[in-house]
Amino acid sequence: MGSYPAEAGPHPGAYPAGAGQQPGFAAPAQQGSAQAQYPPFTAAARPFTAASQGQVQRTAPEYPSTPRQRPRLKWVASPPPGSVIRRRAVATTPYTGPPSYPVPPRWGFPNLVWRRPTTVPGTASSAVRAIDRIPVLAQSLNTILWTFVFLALAAAGSEIWRYVLLVQSRDSALSTSVVGFSDAFVVTAGLLTTILSLLPAGLAVWWLLVARHAAADEAGVEPARPVWQVLVGVLVPVANLPMALSVVGELEHAVLRRPRDQRPKPSRLVLIWWGTWVANWVLLAVTIIWRLRPGVQAMADSVVLVALTDLTAAALAIATALVIRRFSDLLMPIAPGRLRTLRVLKVDGAPEPELRNARPVGAAR
């Protein structure tokens, strides 16, 4: 609380409001060069109180203190003049056509065939990709499958010959040497066909797994089925009859790079392969069951069933070879057997070359 003496000046309301002054403000008192201002006093202020010493006391008005605002500064760093070298703008020239040479250029690319970067320093040359194994497996399978086709046809022919001898034996006696040769032929061809069937079957399963991995890598997705489902759908009897079509159809779908959310639609070649697959397995099961029956007629019927089984096995091998060949060609960028050297034999309608009058500097003689 502050007090002002009565002798310090008249009542603030004694002076009329001048220009630029509000009513209720005291007139400034000049003392030299300094100016003193009294706080404003209005009727709304607290009332005066009487004092024993003849002084008038009043309460000092309270004003809200305004916070001191700091100046807003923004520092901008700029390089000193002359430190930045400005580049000259290069004027763009219009396109005037392909480059021309006064003489045929002597430079060019090396006469080499394109190859994969397997020997470039810094690359993983030791890692073999799945797609690189496809040609080797396909070529080996092609040779083994056609060899199996020849043996299966030979085994089927031996069974047919045995059935013909059985029919002839009903009316006449047979030569011992002919019967012995026929039996040896049947046993040898049957054993070779049975043993050799394991090799193409194992290689075909291996090729199937590698082809699925290669097709998934090229498409950038994961295979549609895990490996154990593929093995069950191909190797387990009875379960492999319907599942084989699904496995091969999904592989064809991935090889053709069709959308993953689209339902696989097997082609005619795949359907033919699946038909021979089912026929071979059904005939094999029927032959095994029929051979368990006693009697001469059951033995004769078993000869016919074995011949039919060998024929369907040969047809299955041929269909498998065609499927593997088609899928391998689709997986590989360019089939090696389709590459051929191109030569320019004749040019028609070309303008005559311009004869040069002088030899350019640096041209070879």
XYZ file of N, CA and C in Angstrom, residues 46-209:
492
model
N -10.570 2.469 -4.791
C -10.942 2.424 -3.382
C -11.059 3.843 -2.814
N -11.966 4.111 -1.814
C -12.182 5.492 -1.307
C -11.017 5.958 -0.446
N -10.964 7.297 -0.305
C -9.930 7.892 0.539
C -10.215 7.581 2.005
N -9.172 7.593 2.803
C -9.298 7.399 4.257
C -8.644 8.573 4.963
N -9.233 8.922 6.046
C -8.690 10.070 6.805
C -7.522 9.627 7.648
N -6.521 10.468 7.826
C -5.331 10.198 8.633
C -5.220 11.237 9.734
N -4.568 10.868 10.838
C -4.444 11.789 11.979
C -3.496 12.916 11.699
N -2.541 12.758 10.796
C -1.560 13.804 10.507
C -2.045 14.727 9.409
N -3.303 14.677 9.008
C -3.790 15.579 7.974
C -3.422 15.107 6.575
N -3.074 13.817 6.402
C -2.708 13.292 5.089
C -3.872 12.483 4.530
N -3.928 12.408 3.279
C -4.959 11.621 2.577
C -4.312 10.332 2.057
N -4.872 9.227 2.436
C -4.315 7.936 2.007
C -5.280 7.251 1.037
N -4.720 6.590 0.107
C -5.504 5.788 -0.847
C -4.681 4.567 -1.236
N -5.401 3.593 -1.629
C -4.720 2.355 -2.056
C -4.205 2.494 -3.476
N -3.040 1.919 -3.701
C -2.451 1.953 -5.061
C -3.175 0.957 -5.973
N -3.600 1.424 -7.124
C -4.289 0.476 -8.047
C -3.353 -0.626 -8.530
N -3.961 -1.721 -8.734
C -3.177 -2.889 -9.194
C -3.431 -3.108 -10.696
N -2.379 -3.273 -11.413
C -2.449 -3.489 -12.869
C -1.835 -4.847 -13.199
N -2.418 -5.533 -14.110
C -1.793 -6.823 -14.515
C -0.455 -6.587 -15.196
N 0.512 -7.324 -14.742
C 1.852 -7.182 -15.307
C 1.922 -7.908 -16.647
N 2.298 -7.188 -17.626
C 2.429 -7.786 -18.978
C 3.791 -8.452 -19.105
N 3.837 -9.712 -19.583
C 5.144 -10.370 -19.729
C 5.979 -9.704 -20.801
N 7.225 -9.734 -20.565
C 8.164 -9.120 -21.499
C 8.385 -10.057 -22.681
N 8.026 -9.580 -23.846
C 8.154 -10.396 -25.057
C 9.567 -10.289 -25.618
N 10.099 -11.481 -25.876
C 11.429 -11.514 -26.480
C 11.314 -11.327 -27.999
N 12.222 -10.658 -28.546
C 12.152 -10.471 -30.023
C 12.369 -11.806 -30.740
N 11.571 -12.015 -31.726
C 11.679 -13.237 -32.537
C 12.768 -13.055 -33.589
N 13.801 -13.869 -33.429
C 14.936 -13.793 -34.346
C 15.062 -15.085 -35.137
N 15.424 -14.982 -36.340
C 15.633 -16.129 -37.228
C 17.008 -16.015 -37.851
N 17.852 -16.975 -37.456
C 19.228 -16.974 -37.940
C 19.291 -17.706 -39.273
N 19.831 -17.071 -40.231
C 19.983 -17.634 -41.571
C 21.462 -17.642 -41.903
N 21.993 -18.879 -42.129
C 23.408 -19.013 -42.482
C 23.551 -18.956 -43.999
N 24.314 -18.059 -44.456
C 24.544 -17.923 -45.899
C 26.039 -17.859 -46.147
N 26.484 -18.482 -47.205
C 27.924 -18.439 -47.486
C 28.368 -17.027 -47.846
N 29.593 -16.747 -47.578
C 30.091 -15.399 -47.929
C 30.122 -15.214 -49.435
N 30.025 -14.017 -49.865
C 30.044 -13.793 -51.319
C 31.365 -14.226 -51.931
N 31.261 -14.897 -53.080
C 32.445 -15.356 -53.785
C 32.874 -16.766 -53.451
N 32.284 -17.383 -52.377
C 32.699 -18.741 -52.015
C 32.020 -19.805 -52.859
N 30.836 -19.523 -53.398
C 30.109 -20.477 -54.224
C 30.340 -20.136 -55.682
N 30.787 -21.131 -56.418
C 31.034 -20.929 -57.851
C 29.791 -21.351 -58.606
N 29.178 -20.462 -59.238
C 27.980 -20.760 -59.999
C 28.341 -21.374 -61.351
N 27.631 -22.469 -61.620
C 27.869 -23.125 -62.907
C 27.075 -22.431 -64.008
N 27.675 -22.434 -65.114
C 27.016 -21.815 -66.255
C 25.957 -22.762 -66.809
N 24.840 -22.204 -67.077
C 23.744 -23.018 -67.629
C 24.101 -23.461 -69.041
N 23.959 -24.789 -69.245
C 24.275 -25.352 -70.559
C 23.005 -25.355 -71.387
N 23.083 -24.774 -72.495
C 21.917 -24.716 -73.376
C 21.672 -26.084 -74.002
N 20.416 -26.523 -73.976
C 20.050 -27.811 -74.561
C 19.975 -27.681 -76.073
N 20.610 -28.623 -76.723
C 20.611 -28.635 -78.194
C 19.536 -29.579 -78.689
N 18.872 -29.251 -79.727
C 17.818 -30.144 -80.254
C 18.413 -31.423 -80.824
N 17.584 -32.468 -80.852
C 18.017 -33.766 -81.376
C 18.169 -33.679 -82.884
N 19.334 -34.047 -83.355
C 19.637 -33.979 -84.797
C 19.733 -35.348 -85.437
N 19.306 -36.402 -84.748
C 19.344 -37.724 -85.338
C 20.466 -38.575 -84.772
N 20.581 -39.797 -85.234
C 21.642 -40.685 -84.739
C 23.016 -40.197 -85.168
N 24.056 -40.628 -84.451
C 25.415 -40.180 -84.824
C 25.826 -40.741 -86.171
N 26.586 -39.968 -86.865
C 27.096 -40.381 -88.176
C 28.618 -40.343 -88.155
N 29.216 -41.202 -88.917
C 30.669 -41.317 -88.966
C 31.124 -41.163 -90.415
N 32.239 -40.510 -90.610
C 32.735 -40.384 -92.000
C 33.195 -41.710 -92.581
N 33.592 -42.626 -91.704
C 34.028 -43.954 -92.145
C 33.344 -44.976 -91.243
N 33.256 -46.216 -91.663
C 32.688 -47.244 -90.776
C 33.509 -47.346 -89.504
N 32.870 -47.297 -88.318
C 33.639 -47.346 -87.062
C 34.323 -48.693 -86.898
N 35.482 -48.617 -86.276
C 36.276 -49.825 -86.045
C 36.029 -50.437 -84.667
N 35.217 -49.790 -83.845
C 34.973 -50.311 -82.506
C 33.700 -51.149 -82.524
N 33.467 -51.854 -81.457
C 32.269 -52.685 -81.344
C 32.341 -53.573 -80.114
N 31.287 -54.330 -79.891
C 31.235 -55.246 -78.770
C 31.994 -56.531 -79.098
N 32.536 -57.204 -78.086
C 33.252 -58.460 -78.357
C 32.295 -59.535 -78.858
N 32.815 -60.406 -79.684
C 32.036 -61.480 -80.285
C 31.912 -62.634 -79.288
N 31.081 -62.418 -78.250
C 30.880 -63.414 -77.203
C 29.395 -63.644 -77.013
N 29.054 -64.829 -76.568
C 27.671 -65.175 -76.272
C 27.357 -64.732 -74.843
N 26.132 -64.267 -74.637
C 25.735 -63.843 -73.298
C 25.765 -65.024 -72.345
N 26.248 -64.796 -71.156
C 26.318 -65.843 -70.138
C 26.004 -65.235 -68.772
N 25.642 -66.089 -67.857
C 25.296 -65.632 -66.516
C 26.564 -65.228 -65.744
N 26.461 -64.210 -64.897
C 27.640 -63.745 -64.165
C 27.988 -64.680 -63.016
N 28.550 -65.819 -63.332
C 28.947 -66.776 -62.303
C 30.425 -66.700 -61.976
N 31.200 -66.029 -62.819
C 32.638 -65.927 -62.564
C 33.065 -64.491 -62.343
N 32.149 -63.586 -62.097
C 32.499 -62.192 -61.860
C 32.981 -62.051 -60.419
N 34.096 -61.389 -60.190
C 34.565 -61.229 -58.805
C 33.542 -60.465 -57.973
N 33.348 -60.940 -56.746
C 32.402 -60.314 -55.842
C 31.017 -60.906 -55.858
N 30.737 -61.827 -56.764
C 29.423 -62.470 -56.822
C 29.507 -63.862 -56.219
N 28.337 -64.388 -55.826
C 28.276 -65.721 -55.224
C 28.309 -66.762 -56.336
N 29.502 -67.055 -56.808
C 29.636 -67.995 -57.916
C 29.479 -69.443 -57.469
N 29.650 -69.713 -56.176
C 29.545 -71.097 -55.705
C 28.099 -71.536 -55.516
N 27.178 -70.596 -55.316
C 25.773 -70.937 -55.107
C 25.114 -71.242 -56.445
N 24.425 -72.348 -56.525
C 23.727 -72.767 -57.740
C 22.236 -72.529 -57.527
N 21.645 -71.765 -58.411
C 20.225 -71.483 -58.303
C 19.407 -72.672 -58.789
N 18.145 -72.676 -58.389
C 17.272 -73.792 -58.779
C 17.024 -73.809 -60.272
N 16.918 -72.632 -60.871
C 16.639 -72.585 -62.307
C 17.828 -73.058 -63.133
N 19.036 -73.000 -62.559
C 20.210 -73.491 -63.283
C 20.274 -75.017 -63.310
N 19.572 -75.678 -62.416
C 19.568 -77.145 -62.406
C 18.526 -77.731 -63.354
N 17.590 -76.923 -63.803
C 16.509 -77.434 -64.638
C 17.019 -78.043 -65.945
N 17.910 -77.386 -66.705
C 18.342 -77.999 -67.974
C 19.068 -79.324 -67.788
N 19.912 -79.414 -66.760
C 20.673 -80.650 -66.545
C 19.729 -81.791 -66.173
N 18.807 -81.528 -65.247
C 17.868 -82.580 -64.847
C 16.937 -82.956 -65.990
N 16.499 -81.980 -66.766
C 15.594 -82.274 -67.872
C 16.273 -83.121 -68.940
N 17.519 -82.808 -69.239
C 18.234 -83.600 -70.246
C 18.479 -85.021 -69.759
N 18.866 -85.169 -68.497
C 19.084 -86.521 -67.974
C 17.783 -87.315 -67.925
N 16.700 -86.673 -67.502
C 15.417 -87.357 -67.444
C 14.916 -87.737 -68.828
N 15.161 -86.893 -69.810
C 14.718 -87.204 -71.168
C 15.374 -88.477 -71.676
N 16.673 -88.613 -71.433
C 17.380 -89.821 -71.889
C 16.895 -91.058 -71.146
N 16.746 -90.945 -69.817
C 16.353 -92.113 -69.024
C 14.908 -92.523 -69.330
N 14.022 -91.562 -69.522
C 12.619 -91.884 -69.790
C 12.454 -92.594 -71.137
N 13.159 -92.142 -72.156
C 13.034 -92.812 -73.456
C 13.682 -94.197 -73.432
N 14.714 -94.365 -72.617
C 15.258 -95.717 -72.430
C 14.245 -96.623 -71.732
N 13.559 -96.076 -70.741
C 12.519 -96.850 -70.062
C 11.372 -97.183 -71.017
N 11.034 -96.270 -71.908
C 9.975 -96.545 -72.887
C 10.353 -97.749 -73.754
N 11.606 -97.811 -74.191
C 12.062 -98.934 -75.006
C 11.978 -100.246 -74.220
N 12.411 -100.240 -72.966
C 12.349 -101.463 -72.163
C 10.906 -101.869 -71.855
N 10.031 -100.882 -71.578
C 8.629 -101.203 -71.291
C 7.946 -101.804 -72.525
N 8.240 -101.274 -73.695
C 7.665 -101.846 -74.918
C 8.211 -103.253 -75.169
N 9.496 -103.471 -74.861
C 10.064 -104.817 -75.017
C 9.404 -105.793 -74.043
N 9.170 -105.335 -72.786
C 8.496 -106.206 -71.811
C 7.060 -106.502 -72.235
N 6.367 -105.487 -72.771
C 5.000 -105.722 -73.252
C 5.009 -106.682 -74.433
N 5.995 -106.560 -75.335
C 6.098 -107.493 -76.463
C 6.375 -108.914 -76.014
N 7.211 -109.077 -74.985
C 7.483 -110.424 -74.488
C 6.233 -111.061 -73.866
N 5.429 -110.255 -73.174
C 4.193 -110.787 -72.599
C 3.181 -111.158 -73.701
N 3.122 -110.346 -74.718
C 2.208 -110.669 -75.829
C 2.657 -111.952 -76.528
N 3.965 -112.123 -76.717
C 4.480 -113.359 -77.333
C 4.137 -114.555 -76.462
N 4.274 -114.425 -75.134
C 3.913 -115.532 -74.237
C 2.421 -115.866 -74.369
N 1.581 -114.875 -74.483
C 0.149 -115.158 -74.611
C -0.138 -115.868 -75.936
N 0.561 -115.483 -76.978
C 0.389 -116.179 -78.272
C 0.819 -117.638 -78.156
N 1.908 -117.894 -77.450
C 2.344 -119.281 -77.253
C 1.329 -120.058 -76.416
N 0.706 -119.415 -75.446
C -0.325 -120.091 -74.662
C -1.525 -120.466 -75.523
N -1.881 -119.599 -76.438
C -3.007 -119.918 -77.329
C -2.631 -121.063 -78.266
N -1.388 -121.088 -78.777
C -0.952 -122.173 -79.669
C -0.831 -123.506 -78.935
N -0.514 -123.443 -77.649
C -0.343 -124.690 -76.905
C -1.658 -125.432 -76.663
N -2.777 -124.826 -76.921
C -4.047 -125.501 -76.735
C -4.289 -126.559 -77.829
N -3.716 -126.365 -79.007
C -3.964 -127.281 -80.125
C -2.747 -128.106 -80.507
N -1.544 -127.635 -80.174
C -0.334 -128.347 -80.600
C 0.741 -128.165 -79.543
N 1.727 -129.049 -79.655
C 2.866 -128.983 -78.735
C 3.825 -127.886 -79.190
N 4.524 -127.281 -78.228
C 5.457 -126.197 -78.519
C 6.889 -126.682 -78.415
N 7.759 -125.998 -79.105
C 9.181 -126.332 -79.059
C 9.759 -125.906 -77.716
N 10.623 -126.737 -77.193
C 11.220 -126.447 -75.885
C 12.120 -125.228 -75.948
N 12.878 -125.101 -77.014
C 13.783 -123.957 -77.155
C 13.004 -122.636 -77.277
N 11.890 -122.690 -77.978
C 11.079 -121.464 -78.132
C 10.472 -121.051 -76.796
N 9.967 -122.033 -76.065
C 9.373 -121.731 -74.768
C 10.436 -121.210 -73.793
N 11.617 -121.847 -73.814
C 12.692 -121.402 -72.924
C 13.164 -119.992 -73.257
N 13.288 -119.695 -74.559
C 13.708 -118.341 -74.944
C 12.641 -117.306 -74.561
N 11.374 -117.693 -74.728
C 10.294 -116.773 -74.355
C 10.296 -116.503 -72.852
N 10.480 -117.541 -72.060
C 10.514 -117.328 -70.606
C 11.691 -116.446 -70.193
N 12.866 -116.686 -70.785
C 14.042 -115.868 -70.457
C 13.824 -114.407 -70.885
N 13.190 -114.246 -72.046
C 12.924 -112.891 -72.515
C 11.957 -112.157 -71.587
N 10.918 -112.864 -71.145
C 9.926 -112.253 -70.250
C 10.557 -111.874 -68.918
N 11.356 -112.779 -68.345
C 11.970 -112.513 -67.037
C 12.974 -111.363 -67.132
N 13.812 -111.370 -68.168
C 14.842 -110.324 -68.305
C 14.210 -108.959 -68.537
N 13.276 -108.894 -69.471
C 12.632 -107.599 -69.753
C 11.829 -107.104 -68.558
N 11.146 -108.019 -67.863
C 10.366 -107.603 -66.694
C 11.239 -107.076 -65.573
N 12.379 -107.755 -65.302
C 13.272 -107.291 -64.237
C 13.924 -105.962 -64.588
N 14.396 -105.838 -65.834
C 15.022 -104.579 -66.228
C 14.024 -103.414 -66.175
N 12.803 -103.672 -66.604
C 11.790 -102.615 -66.574
C 11.441 -102.223 -65.141
N 11.318 -103.217 -64.263
C 10.971 -102.911 -62.874
C 12.093 -102.164 -62.171
N 13.332 -102.605 -62.402
C 14.465 -101.958 -61.733
C 14.684 -100.555 -62.281
N 14.611 -100.442 -63.623
C 14.877 -99.134 -64.218
C 13.749 -98.135 -63.958
N 12.572 -98.612 -63.596
C 11.481 -97.679 -63.313
C 11.733 -96.855 -62.059
N 12.584 -97.352 -61.148
C 12.877 -96.607 -59.929
C 13.733 -95.367 -60.210
N 14.631 -95.481 -61.203
C 15.513 -94.352 -61.499
C 14.754 -93.153 -62.085
N 13.957 -93.313 -63.140
C 13.210 -92.143 -63.630
C 12.181 -91.629 -62.634
N 11.629 -92.523 -61.793
C 10.670 -92.053 -60.794
C 11.332 -91.123 -59.776
N 12.520 -91.527 -59.294
C 13.236 -90.674 -58.346
C 13.690 -89.362 -58.960
N 14.218 -89.422 -60.203
C 14.651 -88.185 -60.855
C 13.473 -87.277 -61.183
N 12.319 -87.866 -61.521
C 11.145 -87.049 -61.814
C 10.659 -86.314 -60.565
N 10.699 -86.982 -59.412
C 10.313 -86.309 -58.169
C 11.296 -85.200 -57.829
N 12.580 -85.453 -58.041
C 13.590 -84.425 -57.797
C 13.372 -83.236 -58.733
N 13.134 -83.506 -60.008
C 12.874 -82.425 -60.954
C 11.615 -81.642 -60.549
N 10.612 -82.327 -60.053
C 9.376 -81.656 -59.639
C 9.631 -80.673 -58.505
N 10.420 -81.086 -57.515
C 10.715 -80.194 -56.389
C 11.556 -78.996 -56.828
